[in-house]
Amino acid sequence: MGIEEAPDRMQHKVLLIEDNPGDARLIREMLAEDPEAPFNLHFAERLSAGLEALSAGDAALVLLDLSLPDSFGLETFAKVYAHSPAVPIIVLTGNDDQTIALSAVKGGAQDYLVKGRLDRELLLRSMQYSIERKRYQVQLEHQANYDALTGLPNRNLLYDRLRQAVYSQRMPHPMAVVFIDLDHFKFVNDSLGHGVGDRLLKGMAERLRSVLREGDTVARLGGDEFVVILNDQSSEDVIFRAVQRISAKISEPMTIDGKELYVTCSAGISMYPQDGPDVETLLRNADAAMYRAKDHGRNNFQFYTSEMNERINERLMLENALRRALERNEFLLNYQQKVDLRTGAVCGAEALVRWNHPELGLLRPERFIPLAEETGLILPVGEWVIRETCRQVRAWLDAGLKPGLVSVNLSARQFRQDGLVRIVSRILEETGVDPSSLELELTESTVMHNVATGIATLHGLKSLGVALSVDDFGTGYSSLSYLKDLPIDVLKIDRSFVRDIGAGEGADEGVLAQAIISLAHSLHLKVIAEGVETDAQLRFLKRHGCDQGQGFFYGEPVAPEGFARLLEVTRKKGKRPA
Ligand code: C2E
Ligand code: MG
Ligand code: MG
């Protein structure tokens, strides 16, 4: 319709819908007096003719008499407004029906004018004002309903459309709600920058729009989450193929800044009416199905099934309990010994958190650490772990025991936390533990995904005097040139490489563990193997010069009393911890 680009002095097409020739003439004369007035008047004497004229879509304003031969009163306004909601309307009224005119304004008309009291200036001002005000309103509505980055409908509009589809029908139309999440988008964003991330999202929005049929909707919920509504679909086969098409389109390589990016997506599908009676349930269930797709290794899609709901409920329950676990004192630490492979002496321990859940019993970290990460609860929980470890180390030292170097695992989110260095330093001070007794373990992917921002944190921690170790080494994607410059002390060989040692007759078994040992040594780092379970593994590691070992072969993680007993035994044997 071109309203938006219209320069101020362009001619606005004004549609006057008025059956009284006298009133129509009066208005025409008022506007004709000034040839500079930017209005170009068109007439219709009946509502039907008026609506037809509006269908051309180029009217900038409607002047509307409410009493017409084929329509009367508020109804007249309602029909015009429903026909062209984006066109400003000024209602023309007689002296005696101003209340109706006011109702029209409440219902969305821009203004009303009383015919008997009209003058030229008033009319012109009202027309200008109505056009401006409507333009602004439309813009605000657009901002409220569309995503600024991609131009797609946003969550608001998506809900509106879904609600319309679900509620406004006498006969429910079947449809499918597809929840789409890009795989590893965060990684692209973090490593290539937000500019590239934004362009990727725009490109994906374009692709989604291009593969859909007319009448289907695609919206962006935020981040890298999109929702597609496939209307009038009930056949799983057809939906399956549609989603397959979408996911194939997404997976095509995309070139940004001369770089070819390969991005896949995971999707979950819920169907109306069978998977939920309302918008919220349909979206929640599609989301649950999407999570299942991620669990299945990403780059796939899943139809919702009711047992997914149980999982979601379980997750919610766990999350609620997790929020209270700290104040209820439900966390505890186990300690697993680390052994110096040259002397065979215990040289330290790793603190491993456990959650004593009131109903589910003792939970391993895999059950709750990812959830704690997602919810941010990892920050207070992680801080508790550091403090409790230091408190325990202090207690052992005070009892004359020598626990050696005790390590604590830091999650990615903790590592990115503002003020981490300050928190660690305060805890060391509070508990009176020498920094040289504490080691922090960061996984390889945590370190490598955050190199640019993380290096300062690493140096900060290092300057406190604590030791830094790279956990699960070999599973991430280390850049060796970075590794060389990072202020770290220890590489911890991931247990998968240790498991390979002595696993079969293959000539290359253990070769990766061996490679990591020599890499560590050439970088002047210490190296420890985790997950040592057999004597054969131990001998192999010793033979290749691995410094330390940890694993069930020596002992499982135990309660603090258990580790204290171990230290007692060591002391009595006269073997001193390194
Ligand atoms: P991780 O840091 O690699 O810890 C070693 C895990 O391997 C522990 O599992 C330990 O029980 C297990 N393990 C030890 N020896 C052997 C062995 O010989 N064979 C096998 N198969 N496994 C062995 P756990 O305690 O379940 O911890 C799992 C992961 O949870 C840890 O992996 C660590 O990433 C995380 N985690 C544990 N405690 C904390 C914590 O306090 N904070 C954070 N952020 N993460 C933690
Ligand atoms: Mg660890
Ligand atoms: Mg590990």
PDB file of C-alpha atoms in Angstrom, residues 50-213:
ATOM      1  CA  GLY A  50     -16.809   1.368  -0.202  1.00  0.00           C
ATOM      2  CA  LEU A  51     -15.477  -2.070   0.696  1.00  0.00           C
ATOM      3  CA  GLU A  52     -14.902  -2.802  -2.956  1.00  0.00           C
ATOM      4  CA  ALA A  53     -12.883   0.392  -3.323  1.00  0.00           C
ATOM      5  CA  LEU A  54     -10.893  -0.546  -0.203  1.00  0.00           C
ATOM      6  CA  SER A  55      -9.994  -3.879  -1.731  1.00  0.00           C
ATOM      7  CA  ALA A  56      -7.617  -2.069  -4.074  1.00  0.00           C
ATOM      8  CA  GLY A  57      -5.520  -1.633  -0.936  1.00  0.00           C
ATOM      9  CA  ASP A  58      -4.232   1.859  -1.684  1.00  0.00           C
ATOM     10  CA  ALA A  59      -6.498   3.968   0.540  1.00  0.00           C
ATOM     11  CA  ALA A  60      -4.643   6.046   3.107  1.00  0.00           C
ATOM     12  CA  LEU A  61      -7.746   7.026   5.048  1.00  0.00           C
ATOM     13  CA  VAL A  62     -11.483   6.412   5.244  1.00  0.00           C
ATOM     14  CA  LEU A  63     -14.032   9.086   6.096  1.00  0.00           C
ATOM     15  CA  LEU A  64     -17.039   7.094   7.124  1.00  0.00           C
ATOM     16  CA  ASP A  65     -20.644   8.045   7.574  1.00  0.00           C
ATOM     17  CA  LEU A  66     -22.215   5.427   9.826  1.00  0.00           C
ATOM     18  CA  SER A  67     -25.740   5.616   8.361  1.00  0.00           C
ATOM     19  CA  LEU A  68     -25.704   4.252   4.844  1.00  0.00           C
ATOM     20  CA  PRO A  69     -28.424   2.711   2.706  1.00  0.00           C
ATOM     21  CA  ASP A  70     -26.973  -0.771   3.172  1.00  0.00           C
ATOM     22  CA  SER A  71     -25.558  -0.547   6.704  1.00  0.00           C
ATOM     23  CA  PHE A  72     -26.260   1.332   9.868  1.00  0.00           C
ATOM     24  CA  GLY A  73     -24.581   2.460  13.079  1.00  0.00           C
ATOM     25  CA  LEU A  74     -21.611   0.789  14.765  1.00  0.00           C
ATOM     26  CA  GLU A  75     -21.988  -2.170  12.471  1.00  0.00           C
ATOM     27  CA  THR A  76     -20.872   0.022   9.563  1.00  0.00           C
ATOM     28  CA  PHE A  77     -17.655   0.847  11.352  1.00  0.00           C
ATOM     29  CA  ALA A  78     -17.084  -2.760  12.393  1.00  0.00           C
ATOM     30  CA  LYS A  79     -17.345  -3.973   8.809  1.00  0.00           C
ATOM     31  CA  VAL A  80     -14.912  -1.432   7.422  1.00  0.00           C
ATOM     32  CA  TYR A  81     -12.443  -2.023  10.252  1.00  0.00           C
ATOM     33  CA  ALA A  82     -12.608  -5.791   9.824  1.00  0.00           C
ATOM     34  CA  HIS A  83     -12.071  -5.395   6.096  1.00  0.00           C
ATOM     35  CA  SER A  84      -9.045  -3.088   6.328  1.00  0.00           C
ATOM     36  CA  PRO A  85      -7.639  -3.046   9.845  1.00  0.00           C
ATOM     37  CA  ALA A  86      -4.524  -1.142   8.789  1.00  0.00           C
ATOM     38  CA  VAL A  87      -6.367   1.852   7.271  1.00  0.00           C
ATOM     39  CA  PRO A  88      -7.200   4.737   9.616  1.00  0.00           C
ATOM     40  CA  ILE A  89     -10.904   5.547   9.891  1.00  0.00           C
ATOM     41  CA  ILE A  90     -12.559   8.834  10.814  1.00  0.00           C
ATOM     42  CA  VAL A  91     -16.229   8.469  11.652  1.00  0.00           C
ATOM     43  CA  LEU A  92     -18.617  11.185  10.454  1.00  0.00           C
ATOM     44  CA  THR A  93     -21.599  11.606  12.694  1.00  0.00           C
ATOM     45  CA  GLY A  94     -24.634  13.788  13.250  1.00  0.00           C
ATOM     46  CA  ASN A  95     -25.106  15.852  16.369  1.00  0.00           C
ATOM     47  CA  ASP A  96     -27.378  13.281  17.934  1.00  0.00           C
ATOM     48  CA  ASP A  97     -25.327  10.086  17.707  1.00  0.00           C
ATOM     49  CA  GLN A  98     -21.994  11.046  19.248  1.00  0.00           C
ATOM     50  CA  THR A  99     -22.159   8.158  21.723  1.00  0.00           C
ATOM     51  CA  ILE A 100     -22.031   5.698  18.854  1.00  0.00           C
ATOM     52  CA  ALA A 101     -19.131   7.623  17.327  1.00  0.00           C
ATOM     53  CA  LEU A 102     -17.272   7.408  20.645  1.00  0.00           C
ATOM     54  CA  SER A 103     -17.820   3.651  20.737  1.00  0.00           C
ATOM     55  CA  ALA A 104     -16.301   3.459  17.275  1.00  0.00           C
ATOM     56  CA  VAL A 105     -13.218   5.309  18.546  1.00  0.00           C
ATOM     57  CA  LYS A 106     -12.957   2.889  21.443  1.00  0.00           C
ATOM     58  CA  GLY A 107     -13.246   0.082  18.933  1.00  0.00           C
ATOM     59  CA  GLY A 108     -10.340   1.336  16.818  1.00  0.00           C
ATOM     60  CA  ALA A 109     -11.443   4.391  14.831  1.00  0.00           C
ATOM     61  CA  GLN A 110      -8.850   7.183  14.854  1.00  0.00           C
ATOM     62  CA  ASP A 111     -11.268  10.078  15.384  1.00  0.00           C
ATOM     63  CA  TYR A 112     -14.835  11.268  14.851  1.00  0.00           C
ATOM     64  CA  LEU A 113     -16.149  14.519  13.418  1.00  0.00           C
ATOM     65  CA  VAL A 114     -19.611  16.031  13.907  1.00  0.00           C
ATOM     66  CA  LYS A 115     -20.940  16.980  10.504  1.00  0.00           C
ATOM     67  CA  GLY A 116     -22.761  20.180  11.457  1.00  0.00           C
ATOM     68  CA  ARG A 117     -19.684  21.581  13.199  1.00  0.00           C
ATOM     69  CA  LEU A 118     -17.063  20.847  10.649  1.00  0.00           C
ATOM     70  CA  ASP A 119     -14.610  23.380   9.305  1.00  0.00           C
ATOM     71  CA  ARG A 120     -11.735  23.029   6.936  1.00  0.00           C
ATOM     72  CA  GLU A 121      -8.938  23.354   9.412  1.00  0.00           C
ATOM     73  CA  LEU A 122     -10.448  20.860  11.818  1.00  0.00           C
ATOM     74  CA  LEU A 123     -10.979  18.368   9.008  1.00  0.00           C
ATOM     75  CA  LEU A 124      -7.438  18.681   7.655  1.00  0.00           C
ATOM     76  CA  ARG A 125      -5.880  18.403  11.058  1.00  0.00           C
ATOM     77  CA  SER A 126      -7.923  15.367  11.988  1.00  0.00           C
ATOM     78  CA  MET A 127      -7.004  13.666   8.709  1.00  0.00           C
ATOM     79  CA  GLN A 128      -3.273  14.321   9.049  1.00  0.00           C
ATOM     80  CA  TYR A 129      -3.290  13.302  12.648  1.00  0.00           C
ATOM     81  CA  SER A 130      -5.245  10.096  12.019  1.00  0.00           C
ATOM     82  CA  ILE A 131      -2.835   8.983   9.325  1.00  0.00           C
ATOM     83  CA  GLU A 132       0.223   9.632  11.488  1.00  0.00           C
ATOM     84  CA  ARG A 133      -1.256   8.016  14.543  1.00  0.00           C
ATOM     85  CA  LYS A 134      -2.301   4.914  12.647  1.00  0.00           C
ATOM     86  CA  ARG A 135       1.108   4.629  11.031  1.00  0.00           C
ATOM     87  CA  TYR A 136       2.723   4.676  14.427  1.00  0.00           C
ATOM     88  CA  GLN A 137       0.229   2.170  15.779  1.00  0.00           C
ATOM     89  CA  VAL A 138       0.863  -0.207  12.913  1.00  0.00           C
ATOM     90  CA  GLN A 139       4.590   0.108  13.484  1.00  0.00           C
ATOM     91  CA  LEU A 140       4.228  -0.647  17.182  1.00  0.00           C
ATOM     92  CA  GLU A 141       2.027  -3.611  16.441  1.00  0.00           C
ATOM     93  CA  HIS A 142       4.576  -4.855  13.978  1.00  0.00           C
ATOM     94  CA  GLN A 143       7.333  -4.547  16.540  1.00  0.00           C
ATOM     95  CA  ALA A 144       5.213  -6.393  19.075  1.00  0.00           C
ATOM     96  CA  ASN A 145       4.468  -9.223  16.677  1.00  0.00           C
ATOM     97  CA  TYR A 146       7.548  -9.691  14.534  1.00  0.00           C
ATOM     98  CA  ASP A 147      11.089 -10.636  15.308  1.00  0.00           C
ATOM     99  CA  ALA A 148      13.396  -7.737  14.491  1.00  0.00           C
ATOM    100  CA  LEU A 149      16.302  -9.880  13.300  1.00  0.00           C
ATOM    101  CA  THR A 150      14.569 -12.258  10.903  1.00  0.00           C
ATOM    102  CA  GLY A 151      11.256 -10.511  10.211  1.00  0.00           C
ATOM    103  CA  LEU A 152       9.440 -13.715  11.141  1.00  0.00           C
ATOM    104  CA  PRO A 153       6.382 -13.692  13.411  1.00  0.00           C
ATOM    105  CA  ASN A 154       7.504 -13.806  17.026  1.00  0.00           C
ATOM    106  CA  ARG A 155       6.179 -15.728  20.002  1.00  0.00           C
ATOM    107  CA  ASN A 156       3.266 -13.311  20.441  1.00  0.00           C
ATOM    108  CA  LEU A 157       1.931 -13.679  16.964  1.00  0.00           C
ATOM    109  CA  LEU A 158       2.597 -17.404  16.935  1.00  0.00           C
ATOM    110  CA  TYR A 159       0.437 -17.834  20.037  1.00  0.00           C
ATOM    111  CA  ASP A 160      -2.262 -15.661  18.463  1.00  0.00           C
ATOM    112  CA  ARG A 161      -2.320 -17.716  15.310  1.00  0.00           C
ATOM    113  CA  LEU A 162      -2.267 -20.998  17.171  1.00  0.00           C
ATOM    114  CA  ARG A 163      -5.054 -19.825  19.439  1.00  0.00           C
ATOM    115  CA  GLN A 164      -7.115 -18.799  16.455  1.00  0.00           C
ATOM    116  CA  ALA A 165      -6.564 -22.169  14.865  1.00  0.00           C
ATOM    117  CA  VAL A 166      -7.453 -24.021  18.048  1.00  0.00           C
ATOM    118  CA  TYR A 167     -10.363 -22.005  19.398  1.00  0.00           C
ATOM    119  CA  SER A 168     -12.136 -20.265  16.582  1.00  0.00           C
ATOM    120  CA  GLN A 169     -13.238 -23.377  14.807  1.00  0.00           C
ATOM    121  CA  ARG A 170     -16.451 -25.245  15.126  1.00  0.00           C
ATOM    122  CA  MET A 171     -14.788 -28.201  13.473  1.00  0.00           C
ATOM    123  CA  PRO A 172     -11.210 -28.636  14.654  1.00  0.00           C
ATOM    124  CA  HIS A 173      -8.771 -28.509  11.774  1.00  0.00           C
ATOM    125  CA  PRO A 174      -5.907 -30.892  12.294  1.00  0.00           C
ATOM    126  CA  MET A 175      -2.454 -29.357  12.295  1.00  0.00           C
ATOM    127  CA  ALA A 176       1.104 -30.121  13.266  1.00  0.00           C
ATOM    128  CA  VAL A 177       3.305 -27.974  15.498  1.00  0.00           C
ATOM    129  CA  VAL A 178       6.996 -28.433  14.761  1.00  0.00           C
ATOM    130  CA  PHE A 179       9.539 -27.198  17.276  1.00  0.00           C
ATOM    131  CA  ILE A 180      12.947 -26.692  15.666  1.00  0.00           C
ATOM    132  CA  ASP A 181      16.250 -26.031  17.403  1.00  0.00           C
ATOM    133  CA  LEU A 182      19.548 -25.599  15.584  1.00  0.00           C
ATOM    134  CA  ASP A 183      22.265 -27.973  16.743  1.00  0.00           C
ATOM    135  CA  HIS A 184      25.372 -26.429  18.295  1.00  0.00           C
ATOM    136  CA  PHE A 185      24.290 -22.904  17.404  1.00  0.00           C
ATOM    137  CA  LYS A 186      25.821 -21.664  20.632  1.00  0.00           C
ATOM    138  CA  PHE A 187      29.139 -22.966  19.460  1.00  0.00           C
ATOM    139  CA  VAL A 188      28.907 -20.991  16.187  1.00  0.00           C
ATOM    140  CA  ASN A 189      27.910 -17.904  18.104  1.00  0.00           C
ATOM    141  CA  ASP A 190      30.667 -18.221  20.678  1.00  0.00           C
ATOM    142  CA  SER A 191      33.433 -19.130  18.291  1.00  0.00           C
ATOM    143  CA  LEU A 192      32.612 -17.061  15.186  1.00  0.00           C
ATOM    144  CA  GLY A 193      30.949 -14.118  16.878  1.00  0.00           C
ATOM    145  CA  HIS A 194      27.436 -12.751  17.135  1.00  0.00           C
ATOM    146  CA  GLY A 195      27.572 -11.063  13.728  1.00  0.00           C
ATOM    147  CA  VAL A 196      27.980 -14.427  12.042  1.00  0.00           C
ATOM    148  CA  GLY A 197      25.387 -15.952  14.378  1.00  0.00           C
ATOM    149  CA  ASP A 198      22.842 -13.304  13.414  1.00  0.00           C
ATOM    150  CA  ARG A 199      23.403 -13.817   9.726  1.00  0.00           C
ATOM    151  CA  LEU A 200      23.086 -17.541  10.128  1.00  0.00           C
ATOM    152  CA  LEU A 201      19.724 -17.080  11.869  1.00  0.00           C
ATOM    153  CA  LYS A 202      18.514 -14.742   9.132  1.00  0.00           C
ATOM    154  CA  GLY A 203      19.559 -17.203   6.475  1.00  0.00           C
ATOM    155  CA  MET A 204      17.810 -20.045   8.278  1.00  0.00           C
ATOM    156  CA  ALA A 205      14.627 -17.956   8.596  1.00  0.00           C
ATOM    157  CA  GLU A 206      14.745 -17.350   4.853  1.00  0.00           C
ATOM    158  CA  ARG A 207      15.166 -21.054   4.172  1.00  0.00           C
ATOM    159  CA  LEU A 208      12.305 -22.012   6.444  1.00  0.00           C
ATOM    160  CA  ARG A 209      10.028 -19.515   4.735  1.00  0.00           C
ATOM    161  CA  SER A 210      11.030 -20.844   1.353  1.00  0.00           C
ATOM    162  CA  VAL A 211      10.230 -24.516   2.036  1.00  0.00           C
ATOM    163  CA  LEU A 212       6.777 -23.908   3.502  1.00  0.00           C
ATOM    164  CA  ARG A 213       3.462 -23.843   1.710  1.00  0.00           C
TER     165      ARG A 213
END
